[in-house]
Short mmCIF file of the C-alpha atoms (twelve columns), coordinates in Angstrom:
data_MODEL
# 
_entry.id   MODEL 
# 
loop_
_atom_site.group_PDB 
_atom_site.id 
_atom_site.type_symbol 
_atom_site.label_atom_id 
_atom_site.label_alt_id 
_atom_site.label_comp_id 
_atom_site.label_asym_id 
_atom_site.label_seq_id 
_atom_site.Cartn_x 
_atom_site.Cartn_y 
_atom_site.Cartn_z 
_atom_site.pdbx_PDB_model_num 
ATOM 1   C CA . MET A 1   -208.627 126.315 -53.450 1 
ATOM 2   C CA . LEU A 2   -209.256 129.906 -54.305 1 
ATOM 3   C CA . VAL A 3   -208.531 132.664 -51.856 1 
ATOM 4   C CA . GLY A 4   -210.995 135.441 -51.663 1 
ATOM 5   C CA . GLY A 5   -209.652 138.976 -51.722 1 
ATOM 6   C CA . ASP A 6   -206.473 140.661 -52.795 1 
ATOM 7   C CA . LEU A 7   -203.457 139.642 -50.677 1 
ATOM 8   C CA . GLY A 8   -200.890 141.846 -52.415 1 
ATOM 9   C CA . PHE A 9   -200.837 145.098 -50.439 1 
ATOM 10  C CA . LEU A 10  -202.338 143.732 -47.231 1 
ATOM 11  C CA . SER A 11  -199.840 140.856 -46.965 1 
ATOM 12  C CA . SER A 12  -196.929 143.235 -47.595 1 
ATOM 13  C CA . LEU A 13  -198.242 145.491 -44.839 1 
ATOM 14  C CA . VAL A 14  -198.562 142.570 -42.419 1 
ATOM 15  C CA . VAL A 15  -195.019 141.351 -43.190 1 
ATOM 16  C CA . ALA A 16  -193.612 144.865 -42.718 1 
ATOM 17  C CA . ALA A 17  -195.435 145.230 -39.396 1 
ATOM 18  C CA . LEU A 18  -194.086 141.884 -38.202 1 
ATOM 19  C CA . MET A 19  -190.548 142.900 -39.196 1 
ATOM 20  C CA . VAL A 20  -190.876 146.187 -37.317 1 
ATOM 21  C CA . VAL A 21  -192.111 144.405 -34.187 1 
ATOM 22  C CA . PHE A 22  -190.076 141.208 -34.210 1 
ATOM 23  C CA . GLY A 23  -186.898 142.552 -35.848 1 
ATOM 24  C CA . PRO A 24  -185.619 144.493 -32.822 1 
ATOM 25  C CA . VAL A 25  -186.786 141.752 -30.459 1 
ATOM 26  C CA . SER A 26  -184.891 139.069 -32.371 1 
ATOM 27  C CA . ASP A 27  -181.863 141.386 -32.630 1 
ATOM 28  C CA . PHE A 28  -181.969 141.932 -28.866 1 
ATOM 29  C CA . MET A 29  -182.187 138.176 -28.232 1 
ATOM 30  C CA . VAL A 30  -179.236 137.423 -30.532 1 
ATOM 31  C CA . ARG A 31  -177.052 140.104 -28.924 1 
ATOM 32  C CA . TRP A 32  -178.042 138.931 -25.425 1 
ATOM 33  C CA . LYS A 33  -177.182 135.302 -26.190 1 
ATOM 34  C CA . TRP A 34  -173.912 136.381 -27.842 1 
ATOM 35  C CA . ARG A 35  -172.854 138.385 -24.774 1 
ATOM 36  C CA . ARG A 36  -173.722 135.484 -22.473 1 
ATOM 37  C CA . SER A 37  -171.669 133.054 -24.556 1 
ATOM 38  C CA . VAL A 38  -168.659 135.418 -24.490 1 
ATOM 39  C CA . ALA A 39  -169.013 135.805 -20.725 1 
ATOM 40  C CA . ARG A 40  -169.189 132.015 -20.296 1 
ATOM 41  C CA . ARG A 41  -166.090 131.526 -22.446 1 
ATOM 42  C CA . ASP A 42  -164.152 134.101 -20.391 1 
ATOM 43  C CA . GLU A 43  -165.291 132.478 -17.141 1 
ATOM 44  C CA . ILE A 44  -164.184 129.049 -18.368 1 
ATOM 45  C CA . LYS A 45  -160.752 130.425 -19.306 1 
ATOM 46  C CA . ARG A 46  -160.423 132.055 -15.886 1 
ATOM 47  C CA . LEU A 47  -161.398 128.836 -14.110 1 
ATOM 48  C CA . LEU A 48  -158.918 126.823 -16.206 1 
ATOM 49  C CA . VAL A 49  -156.111 129.178 -15.205 1 
ATOM 50  C CA . LEU A 50  -157.090 128.921 -11.536 1 
ATOM 51  C CA . ALA A 51  -157.270 125.119 -11.740 1 
ATOM 52  C CA . SER A 52  -153.843 124.839 -13.363 1 
ATOM 53  C CA . GLU A 53  -152.301 127.157 -10.753 1 
ATOM 54  C CA . GLU A 54  -153.892 125.145 -7.960  1 
ATOM 55  C CA . ALA A 55  -152.655 121.862 -9.461  1 
ATOM 56  C CA . ALA A 56  -149.106 123.225 -9.685  1 
ATOM 57  C CA . ARG A 57  -149.283 124.459 -6.100  1 
ATOM 58  C CA . VAL A 58  -150.560 121.108 -4.834  1 
ATOM 59  C CA . GLU A 59  -147.849 119.281 -6.781  1 
ATOM 60  C CA . LEU A 60  -145.131 121.450 -5.227  1 
ATOM 61  C CA . GLN A 61  -146.562 120.980 -1.748  1 
ATOM 62  C CA . ALA A 62  -146.681 117.208 -2.223  1 
ATOM 63  C CA . ALA A 63  -143.110 117.231 -3.511  1 
ATOM 64  C CA . GLU A 64  -141.975 119.190 -0.449  1 
ATOM 65  C CA . GLU A 65  -143.658 116.658 1.842   1 
ATOM 66  C CA . TYR A 66  -141.728 113.835 0.207   1 
ATOM 67  C CA . GLY A 67  -138.473 115.773 0.232   1 
ATOM 68  C CA . TYR A 68  -138.140 116.514 -3.477  1 
ATOM 69  C CA . ASP A 69  -136.650 119.840 -4.466  1 
ATOM 70  C CA . TYR A 70  -137.592 121.386 -7.787  1 
ATOM 71  C CA . GLY A 71  -135.374 124.384 -7.215  1 
ATOM 72  C CA . TYR A 72  -138.203 126.840 -6.579  1 
ATOM 73  C CA . ARG A 73  -137.195 129.133 -3.769  1 
ATOM 74  C CA . CYS A 74  -138.153 132.582 -2.649  1 
ATOM 75  C CA . GLU A 75  -135.674 135.342 -3.402  1 
ATOM 76  C CA . SER A 76  -135.272 136.036 0.318   1 
ATOM 77  C CA . LEU A 77  -134.268 132.416 0.974   1 
ATOM 78  C CA . LYS A 78  -131.680 132.327 -1.807  1 
ATOM 79  C CA . GLU A 79  -129.287 134.462 0.217   1 
ATOM 80  C CA . GLU A 80  -129.205 131.859 2.996   1 
ATOM 81  C CA . TYR A 81  -128.103 129.106 0.629   1 
ATOM 82  C CA . GLU A 82  -125.347 130.963 -1.220  1 
ATOM 83  C CA . VAL A 83  -121.844 129.605 -0.671  1 
ATOM 84  C CA . PHE A 84  -118.853 131.896 -0.793  1 
ATOM 85  C CA . VAL A 85  -115.549 130.271 -1.767  1 
ATOM 86  C CA . GLU A 86  -112.387 132.230 -1.107  1 
ATOM 87  C CA . THR A 87  -109.369 131.778 -3.361  1 
ATOM 88  C CA . PRO A 88  -106.337 130.246 -1.596  1 
ATOM 89  C CA . ALA A 89  -103.484 132.549 -0.619  1 
ATOM 90  C CA . SER A 90  -100.833 130.489 -2.437  1 
ATOM 91  C CA . SER A 91  -100.656 130.598 -6.198  1 
ATOM 92  C CA . ALA A 92  -99.614  126.942 -6.576  1 
ATOM 93  C CA . PRO A 93  -101.792 124.903 -8.938  1 
ATOM 94  C CA . PRO A 94  -104.113 122.379 -7.313  1 
ATOM 95  C CA . PRO A 95  -102.848 118.790 -7.150  1 
ATOM 96  C CA . THR A 96  -103.917 116.553 -10.007 1 
ATOM 97  C CA . ILE A 97  -105.537 113.209 -9.312  1 
ATOM 98  C CA . SER A 98  -104.933 110.387 -11.760 1 
ATOM 99  C CA . THR A 99  -108.095 108.641 -12.809 1 
ATOM 100 C CA . SER A 100 -106.536 106.081 -15.135 1 
ATOM 101 C CA . TYR A 101 -106.872 102.396 -14.276 1 
ATOM 102 C CA . SER A 102 -103.566 100.602 -13.734 1 
ATOM 103 C CA . GLY A 103 -104.918 97.044  -13.620 1 
ATOM 104 C CA . SER A 104 -103.977 96.171  -10.042 1 
ATOM 105 C CA . PHE A 105 -105.721 96.762  -6.768  1 
ATOM 106 C CA . ASN A 106 -102.519 97.419  -4.686  1 
# 
């Protein structure tokens, strides 16, 4: 089918006009979607950190209820549990205890 008229200059003008109009709009849409995806990714990372902290806290609380001790204590409580051992006044060596098995129960 034959097309009537010259499409050379007019079609180039129409394509240029479309690029001028839709170029910035498409650029704006791409940047907007990119920023939203980055914000979503950061929010997901933040929520994952919060969830892992909450899971660790719940695990420690459950362990405390059952009487398990993981060794996590506040610095202010550590002073209460410290044990001070004084050296004996005499310089005699401590008695040795034999741990060898002699074969009899007497």
